[in-house]
Short mmCIF file of C-alpha atoms in Angstrom, two decimals:
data_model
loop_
_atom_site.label_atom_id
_atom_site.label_comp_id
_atom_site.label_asym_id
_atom_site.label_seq_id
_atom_site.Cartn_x
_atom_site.Cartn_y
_atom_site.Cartn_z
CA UNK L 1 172.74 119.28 107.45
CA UNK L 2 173.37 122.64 105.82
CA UNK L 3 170.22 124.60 105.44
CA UNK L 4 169.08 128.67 105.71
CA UNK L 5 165.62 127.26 106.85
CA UNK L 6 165.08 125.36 109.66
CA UNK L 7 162.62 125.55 112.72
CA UNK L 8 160.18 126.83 112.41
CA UNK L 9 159.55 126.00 108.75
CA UNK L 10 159.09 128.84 106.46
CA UNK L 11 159.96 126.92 103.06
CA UNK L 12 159.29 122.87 102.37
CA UNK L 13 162.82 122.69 103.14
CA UNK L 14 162.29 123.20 106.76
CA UNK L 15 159.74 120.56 106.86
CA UNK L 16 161.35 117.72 105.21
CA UNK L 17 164.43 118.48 107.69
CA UNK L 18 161.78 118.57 110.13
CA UNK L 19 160.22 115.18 109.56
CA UNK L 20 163.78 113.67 108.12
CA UNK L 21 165.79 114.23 110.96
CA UNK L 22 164.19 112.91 114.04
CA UNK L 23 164.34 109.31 112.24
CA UNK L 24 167.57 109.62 111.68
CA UNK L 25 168.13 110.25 115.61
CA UNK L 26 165.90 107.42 115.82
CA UNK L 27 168.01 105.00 113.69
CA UNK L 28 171.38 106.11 115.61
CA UNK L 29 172.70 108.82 113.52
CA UNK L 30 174.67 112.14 114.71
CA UNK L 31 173.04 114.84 113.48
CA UNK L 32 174.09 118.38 113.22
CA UNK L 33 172.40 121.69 111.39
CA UNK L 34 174.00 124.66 110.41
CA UNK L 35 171.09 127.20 109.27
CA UNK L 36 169.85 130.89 109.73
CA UNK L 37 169.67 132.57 113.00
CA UNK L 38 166.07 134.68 113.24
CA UNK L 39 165.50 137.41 116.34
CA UNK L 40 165.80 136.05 119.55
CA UNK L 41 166.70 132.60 118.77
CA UNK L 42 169.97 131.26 120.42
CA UNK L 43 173.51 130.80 118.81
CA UNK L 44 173.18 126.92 119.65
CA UNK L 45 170.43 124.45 120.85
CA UNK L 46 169.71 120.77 120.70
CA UNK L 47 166.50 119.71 119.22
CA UNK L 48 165.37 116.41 120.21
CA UNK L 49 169.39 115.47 120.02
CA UNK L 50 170.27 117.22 117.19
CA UNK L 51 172.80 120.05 117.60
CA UNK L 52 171.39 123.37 116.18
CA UNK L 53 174.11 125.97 115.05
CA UNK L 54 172.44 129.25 114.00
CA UNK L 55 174.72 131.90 112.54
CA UNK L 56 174.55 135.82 111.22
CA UNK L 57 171.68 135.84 108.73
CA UNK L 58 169.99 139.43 107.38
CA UNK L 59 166.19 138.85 106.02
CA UNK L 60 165.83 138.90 102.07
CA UNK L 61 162.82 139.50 100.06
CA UNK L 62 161.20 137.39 102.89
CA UNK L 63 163.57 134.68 103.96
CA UNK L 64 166.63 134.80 106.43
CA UNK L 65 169.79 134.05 104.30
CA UNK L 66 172.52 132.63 106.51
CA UNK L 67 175.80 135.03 105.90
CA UNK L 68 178.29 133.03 107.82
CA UNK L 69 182.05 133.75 108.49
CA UNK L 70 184.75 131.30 107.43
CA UNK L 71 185.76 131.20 111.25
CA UNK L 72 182.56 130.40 112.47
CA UNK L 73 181.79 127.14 109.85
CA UNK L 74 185.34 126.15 110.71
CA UNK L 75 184.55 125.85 114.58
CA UNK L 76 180.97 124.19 113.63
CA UNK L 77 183.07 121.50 111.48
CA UNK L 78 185.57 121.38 114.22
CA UNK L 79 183.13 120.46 116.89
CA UNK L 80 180.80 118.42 114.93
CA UNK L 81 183.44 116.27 112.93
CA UNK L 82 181.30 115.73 110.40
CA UNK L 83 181.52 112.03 108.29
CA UNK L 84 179.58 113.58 105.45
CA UNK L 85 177.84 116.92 104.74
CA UNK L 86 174.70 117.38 103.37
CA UNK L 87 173.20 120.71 102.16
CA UNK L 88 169.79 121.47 101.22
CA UNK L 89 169.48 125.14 99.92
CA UNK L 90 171.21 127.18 97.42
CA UNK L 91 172.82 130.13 98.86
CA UNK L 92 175.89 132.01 100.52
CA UNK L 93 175.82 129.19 103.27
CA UNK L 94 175.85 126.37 100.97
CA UNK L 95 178.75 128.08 98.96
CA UNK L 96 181.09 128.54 101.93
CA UNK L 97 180.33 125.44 103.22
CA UNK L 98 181.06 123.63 100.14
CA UNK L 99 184.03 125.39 100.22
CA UNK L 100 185.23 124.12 103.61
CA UNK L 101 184.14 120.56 103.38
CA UNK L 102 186.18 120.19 99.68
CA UNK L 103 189.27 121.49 101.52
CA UNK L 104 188.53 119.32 104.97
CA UNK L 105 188.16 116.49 102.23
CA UNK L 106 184.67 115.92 103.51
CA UNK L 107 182.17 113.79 101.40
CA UNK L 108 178.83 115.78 100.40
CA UNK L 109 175.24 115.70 99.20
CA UNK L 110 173.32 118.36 97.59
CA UNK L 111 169.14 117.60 97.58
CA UNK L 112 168.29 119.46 95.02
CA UNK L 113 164.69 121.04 96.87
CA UNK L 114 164.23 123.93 94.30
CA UNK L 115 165.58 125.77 91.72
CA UNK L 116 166.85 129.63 90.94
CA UNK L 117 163.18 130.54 89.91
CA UNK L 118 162.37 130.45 93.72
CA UNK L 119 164.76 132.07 94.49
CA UNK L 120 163.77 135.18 91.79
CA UNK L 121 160.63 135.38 92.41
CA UNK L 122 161.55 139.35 93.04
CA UNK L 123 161.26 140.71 89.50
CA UNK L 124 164.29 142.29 89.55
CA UNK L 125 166.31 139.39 90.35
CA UNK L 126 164.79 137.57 86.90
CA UNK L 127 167.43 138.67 84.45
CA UNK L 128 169.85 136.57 87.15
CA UNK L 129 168.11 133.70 86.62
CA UNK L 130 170.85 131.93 84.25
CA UNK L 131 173.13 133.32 86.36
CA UNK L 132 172.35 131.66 89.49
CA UNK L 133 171.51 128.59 87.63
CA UNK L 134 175.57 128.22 86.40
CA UNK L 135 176.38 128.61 90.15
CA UNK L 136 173.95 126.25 91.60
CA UNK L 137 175.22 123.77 88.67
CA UNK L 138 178.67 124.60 89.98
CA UNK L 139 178.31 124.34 93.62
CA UNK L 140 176.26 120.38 92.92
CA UNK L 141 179.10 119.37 90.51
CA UNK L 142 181.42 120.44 93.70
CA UNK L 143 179.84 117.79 95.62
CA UNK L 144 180.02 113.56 95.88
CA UNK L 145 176.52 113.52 94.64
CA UNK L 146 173.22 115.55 93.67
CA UNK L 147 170.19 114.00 94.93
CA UNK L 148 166.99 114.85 93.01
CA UNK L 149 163.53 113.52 94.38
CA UNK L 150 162.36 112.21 91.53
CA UNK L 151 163.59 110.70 88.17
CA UNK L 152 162.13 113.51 85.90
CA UNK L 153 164.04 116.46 88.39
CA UNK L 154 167.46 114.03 87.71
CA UNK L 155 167.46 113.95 84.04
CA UNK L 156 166.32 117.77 84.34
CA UNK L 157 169.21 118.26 86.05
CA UNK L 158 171.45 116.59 83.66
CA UNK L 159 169.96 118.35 80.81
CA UNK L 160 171.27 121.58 83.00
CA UNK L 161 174.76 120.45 83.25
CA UNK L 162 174.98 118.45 86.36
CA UNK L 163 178.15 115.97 86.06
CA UNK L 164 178.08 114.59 89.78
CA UNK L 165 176.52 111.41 90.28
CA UNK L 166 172.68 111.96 90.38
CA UNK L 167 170.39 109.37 93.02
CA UNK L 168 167.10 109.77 93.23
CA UNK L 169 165.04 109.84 96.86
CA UNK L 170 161.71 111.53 97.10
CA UNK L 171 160.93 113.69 100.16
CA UNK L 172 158.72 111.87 102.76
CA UNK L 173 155.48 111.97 103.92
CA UNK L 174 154.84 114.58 107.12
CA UNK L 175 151.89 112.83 107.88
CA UNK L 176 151.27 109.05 109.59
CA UNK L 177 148.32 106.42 109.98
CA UNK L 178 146.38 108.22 112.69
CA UNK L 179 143.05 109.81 113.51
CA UNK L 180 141.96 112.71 111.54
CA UNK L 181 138.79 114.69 112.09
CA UNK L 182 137.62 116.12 109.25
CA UNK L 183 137.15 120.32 109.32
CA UNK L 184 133.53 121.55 108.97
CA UNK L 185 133.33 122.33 105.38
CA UNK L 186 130.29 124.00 103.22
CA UNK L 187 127.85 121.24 101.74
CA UNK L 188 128.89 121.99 97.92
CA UNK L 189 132.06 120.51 96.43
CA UNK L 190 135.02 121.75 98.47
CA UNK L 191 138.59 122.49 96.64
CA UNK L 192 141.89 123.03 98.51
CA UNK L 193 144.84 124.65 97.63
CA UNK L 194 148.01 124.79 100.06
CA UNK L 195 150.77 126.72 99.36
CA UNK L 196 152.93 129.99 99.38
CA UNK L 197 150.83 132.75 97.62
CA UNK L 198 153.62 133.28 95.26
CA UNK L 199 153.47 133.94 91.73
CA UNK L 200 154.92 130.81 90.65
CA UNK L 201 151.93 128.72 92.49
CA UNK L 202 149.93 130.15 89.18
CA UNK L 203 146.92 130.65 91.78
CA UNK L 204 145.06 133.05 88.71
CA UNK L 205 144.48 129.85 86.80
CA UNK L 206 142.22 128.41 89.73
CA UNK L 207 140.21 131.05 89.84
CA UNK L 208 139.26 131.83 86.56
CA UNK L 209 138.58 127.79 86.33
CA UNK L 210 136.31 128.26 89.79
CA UNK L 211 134.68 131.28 87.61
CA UNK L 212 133.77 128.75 84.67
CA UNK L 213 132.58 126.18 87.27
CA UNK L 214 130.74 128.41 89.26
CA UNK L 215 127.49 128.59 87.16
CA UNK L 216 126.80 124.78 87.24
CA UNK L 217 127.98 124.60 90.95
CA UNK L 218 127.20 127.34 92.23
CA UNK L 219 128.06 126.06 96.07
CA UNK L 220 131.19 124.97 95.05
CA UNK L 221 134.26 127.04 97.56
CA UNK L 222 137.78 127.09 97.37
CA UNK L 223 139.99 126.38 100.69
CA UNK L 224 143.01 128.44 100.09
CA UNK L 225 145.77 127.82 102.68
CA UNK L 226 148.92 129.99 102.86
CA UNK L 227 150.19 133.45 103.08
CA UNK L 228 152.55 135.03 100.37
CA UNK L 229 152.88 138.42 98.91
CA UNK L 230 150.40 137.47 95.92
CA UNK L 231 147.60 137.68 98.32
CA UNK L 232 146.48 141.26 98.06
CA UNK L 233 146.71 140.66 93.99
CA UNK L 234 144.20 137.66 94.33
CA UNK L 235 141.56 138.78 96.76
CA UNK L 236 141.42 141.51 93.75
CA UNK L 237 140.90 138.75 91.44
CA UNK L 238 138.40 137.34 93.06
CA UNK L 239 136.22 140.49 93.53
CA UNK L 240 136.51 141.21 89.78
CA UNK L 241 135.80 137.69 88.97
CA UNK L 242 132.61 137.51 91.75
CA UNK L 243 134.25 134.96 93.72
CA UNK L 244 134.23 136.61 97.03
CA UNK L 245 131.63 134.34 98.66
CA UNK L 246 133.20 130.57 96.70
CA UNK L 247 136.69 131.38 97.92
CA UNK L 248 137.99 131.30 101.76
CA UNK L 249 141.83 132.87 102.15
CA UNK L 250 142.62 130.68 105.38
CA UNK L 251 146.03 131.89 105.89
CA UNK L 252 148.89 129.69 107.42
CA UNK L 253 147.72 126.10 108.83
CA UNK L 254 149.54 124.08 111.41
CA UNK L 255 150.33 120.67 110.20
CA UNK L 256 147.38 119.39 111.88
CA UNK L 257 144.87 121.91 111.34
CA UNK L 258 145.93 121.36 107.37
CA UNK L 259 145.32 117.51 108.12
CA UNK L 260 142.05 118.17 108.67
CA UNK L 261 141.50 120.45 105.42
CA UNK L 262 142.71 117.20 103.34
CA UNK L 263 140.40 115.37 105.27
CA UNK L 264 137.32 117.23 104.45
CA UNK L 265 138.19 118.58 100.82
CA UNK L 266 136.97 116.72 97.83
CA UNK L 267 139.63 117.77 95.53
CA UNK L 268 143.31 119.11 95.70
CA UNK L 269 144.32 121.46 93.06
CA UNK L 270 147.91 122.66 92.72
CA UNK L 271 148.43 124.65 89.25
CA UNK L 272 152.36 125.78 90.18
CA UNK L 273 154.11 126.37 87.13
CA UNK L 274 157.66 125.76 89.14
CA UNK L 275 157.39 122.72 92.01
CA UNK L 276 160.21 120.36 92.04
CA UNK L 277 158.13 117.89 94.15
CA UNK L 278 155.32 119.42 95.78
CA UNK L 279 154.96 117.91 99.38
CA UNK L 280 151.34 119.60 99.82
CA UNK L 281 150.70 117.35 96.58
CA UNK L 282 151.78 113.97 97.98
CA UNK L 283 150.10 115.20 101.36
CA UNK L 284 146.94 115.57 100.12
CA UNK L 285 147.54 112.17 98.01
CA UNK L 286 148.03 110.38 101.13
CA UNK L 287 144.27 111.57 102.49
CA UNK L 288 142.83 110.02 99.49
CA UNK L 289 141.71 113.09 97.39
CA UNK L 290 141.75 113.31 93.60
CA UNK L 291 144.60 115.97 92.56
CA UNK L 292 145.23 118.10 89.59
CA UNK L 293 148.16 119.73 88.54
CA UNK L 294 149.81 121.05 85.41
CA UNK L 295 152.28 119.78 83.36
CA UNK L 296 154.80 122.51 83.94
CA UNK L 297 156.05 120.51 86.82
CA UNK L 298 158.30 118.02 86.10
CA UNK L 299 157.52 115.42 89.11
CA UNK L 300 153.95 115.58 87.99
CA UNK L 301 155.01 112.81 85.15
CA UNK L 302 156.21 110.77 87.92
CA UNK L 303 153.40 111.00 90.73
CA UNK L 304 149.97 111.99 88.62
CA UNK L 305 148.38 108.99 86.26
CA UNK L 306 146.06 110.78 83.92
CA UNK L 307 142.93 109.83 85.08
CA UNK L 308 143.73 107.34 87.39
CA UNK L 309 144.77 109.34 90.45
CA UNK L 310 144.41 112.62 89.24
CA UNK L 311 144.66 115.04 86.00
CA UNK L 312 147.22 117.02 84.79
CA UNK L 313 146.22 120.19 83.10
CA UNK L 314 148.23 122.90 80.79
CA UNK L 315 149.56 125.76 83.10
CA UNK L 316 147.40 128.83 80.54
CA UNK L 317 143.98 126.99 80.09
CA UNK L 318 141.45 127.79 82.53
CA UNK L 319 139.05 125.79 80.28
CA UNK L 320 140.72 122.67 80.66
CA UNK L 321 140.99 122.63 84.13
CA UNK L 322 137.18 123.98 84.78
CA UNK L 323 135.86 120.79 82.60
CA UNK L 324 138.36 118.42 85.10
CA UNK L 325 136.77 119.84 87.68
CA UNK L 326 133.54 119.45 86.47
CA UNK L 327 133.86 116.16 85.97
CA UNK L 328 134.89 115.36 88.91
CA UNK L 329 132.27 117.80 90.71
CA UNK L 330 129.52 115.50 88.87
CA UNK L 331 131.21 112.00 89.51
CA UNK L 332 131.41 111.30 93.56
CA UNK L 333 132.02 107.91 92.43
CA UNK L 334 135.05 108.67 90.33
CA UNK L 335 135.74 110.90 92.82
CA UNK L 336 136.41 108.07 95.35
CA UNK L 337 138.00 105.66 92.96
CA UNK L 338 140.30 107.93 92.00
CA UNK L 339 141.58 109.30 95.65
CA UNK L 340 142.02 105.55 96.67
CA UNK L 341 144.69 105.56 93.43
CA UNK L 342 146.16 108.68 94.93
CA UNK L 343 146.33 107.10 98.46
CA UNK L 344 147.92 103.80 96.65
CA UNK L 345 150.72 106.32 95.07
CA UNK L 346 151.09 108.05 98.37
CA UNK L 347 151.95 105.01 100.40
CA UNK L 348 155.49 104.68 98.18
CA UNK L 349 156.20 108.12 100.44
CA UNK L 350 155.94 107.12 103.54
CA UNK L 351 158.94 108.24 106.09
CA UNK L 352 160.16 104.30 106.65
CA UNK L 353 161.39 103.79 103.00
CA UNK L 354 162.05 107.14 102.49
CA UNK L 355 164.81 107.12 104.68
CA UNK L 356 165.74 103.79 104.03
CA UNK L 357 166.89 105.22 100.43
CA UNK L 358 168.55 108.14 101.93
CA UNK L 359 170.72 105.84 103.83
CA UNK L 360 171.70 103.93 101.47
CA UNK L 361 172.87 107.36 99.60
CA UNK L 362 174.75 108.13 102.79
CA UNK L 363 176.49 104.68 103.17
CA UNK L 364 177.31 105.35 99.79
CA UNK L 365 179.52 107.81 100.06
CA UNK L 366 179.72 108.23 103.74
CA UNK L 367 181.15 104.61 104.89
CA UNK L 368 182.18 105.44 108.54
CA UNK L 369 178.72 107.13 109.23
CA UNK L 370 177.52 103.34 110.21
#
């Protein structure tokens, strides 16, 4: 696994390896990381079985970007012996070890997790933006395969110039059957948002929706969990909008302290503009809670039934997405109907099946690897 974030999880990257790789130990694999090395952690570690190989990595614009030698990926591959490669972020690492595993005559996989906007979210790295797309295009058609989580992501991916053979396996759920206890929530409808506070999670649009719905519901509060540097920008949207007392900044959850936010919300709203899945989406799916999300993101088409599990609004229309909340603010019967839809959808995601497909991607191209 080739990755710049891994343990502890800054990026959704981190948690799919996370949750992906301890089945894989599970189910007999070998499994090896090379990622980003972060202050004081160790050169090398096992985790659970997996060998951990961190190398030189220099924080940018918030993340640690693994800057690897050619020597040190060449002893990683030497010691490892790798029967396929698998990389899962875009980035120096992933070019150099393209590189190596092309000349070792290596097979590969690229997920394709996100795309260039993320990685521009700086606005002086925007006018790179086709730029970086052309290499990211370059370094997947390097590799066996491109593996895109969802059907809409593969044929955006073709329209973008991707010639290697695309498969299609969705990222799992993080989250199992199991007790949840539900967080004390206020006794007016409850949203939840979970998320970076980046400027691609469109969090303005929620607000100024909250501020339309405010005056019929006026107990209604907003749950928003995450850090990011848009944070200072939208506690100043919220004073000017008079929001301060409808809208809770919870900072960074733990997995199960989030559990227990999906639990006890009534509806999950994620108005991104740029998601390629959205893991907080199929999370909060999989607690049986109503979601809405806007039609700039292309996996919406393939996880969100209009009306039946959810609503998908436009990205600029505060109006629409106010009267889908109101709606659903009035309707605690709809309400319920449609978060056992969600829950339905959800259950497709589940870690068993999940990596059941990713095996069969592996044995694919990866025939020695069992």
């Amino acid at each position: 696994m080739v990755s710049d974030d891994f343990r502890p999880a800054v990026t959704g990257v981190g948690v799919y390896l996370e949750r992906t790789i301890p089945e894989l130990l599970r189910r007999g694999h070998r499994v090896a990381v090379v990622t980003s090395r972060r202050g004081g952690q160790p050169a090398e570690e096992s985790w659970g079985g997996a060998a951990i190989f961190r190398t030189f990595s220099l924080p940018v614009l918030g993340f640690y970007q693994a800057l690897p030698s050619r020597r040190t990926l060449r002893r990683v591959f030497d010691r490892v012996a790798p029967d396929l490669v698998h990389h899962h972020y875009v980035g120096f690492l992933m070019r150099r070890a393209v590189a190596l595993a092309r000349a070792r005559g290596i097979p590969q996989l690229a997920t394709h997790h996100f795309g260039p906007e993320v990685l521009s979210r700086n606005i002086l790295l925007r006018p790179f933006r086709s730029w970086m797309w052309r290499e990211l295009v370059a370094h997947q058609n390097r590799c066996d395969a491109v593996i895109a989580p969802s059907p809409e992501i593969a044929k955006t991916l073709t329209a973008r110039g991707v010639r290697a053979p695309l498969r299609v396996v969705p990222n799992a759920l993080r989250y199992d059957d199991g007790p949840v206890t539900p967080a004390a929530r206020p006794p007016g409808l409850t949203l939840l948002y979970a998320g970076r506070l980046a400027w691609e999670k469109n969090l303005p649009l929620l607000l100024r929706a909250l501020a339309r719905l405010i005056p019929n519901h006026p107990n209604a509060v907003l749950w928003i969990a995450g850090r990011g540097p848009e944070e200072k920008g939208l506690r100043a949207l919220c004073r000017s909008l008079g929001l301060e007392r409808n809208v809770m900044f919870l900072g960074f959850l733990n997995e199960a302290d989030l559990a227990r936010r999906y639990a006890a919300c009534d509806i999950f709203v994620l108005p991104s503009v740029q998601e390629v899945q959205g893991l907080v989406l199929l999370e909060a799916m999989w607690f049986g809670r109503p979601v809405i999300v806007t039609n700039a993101i292309p996996s919406a088409r393939d996880l969100v039934e209009d009306g039946v599990n959810g609503f998908t609004v436009a990205p600029d229309d505060p109006v629409a997405l106010a009267e889908r909340l109101s709606s659903l603010a009035a309707d605690a019967v709809r309400r319920a109907a449609m978060g056992a839809a969600a829950r339905r959808s959800a259950e497709n995601f589940r870690l068993a099946p999940v990596t059941n497909a990713l095996e069969t991607v592996y044995r694919e191209w990866a025939a020695p690897c069992g």
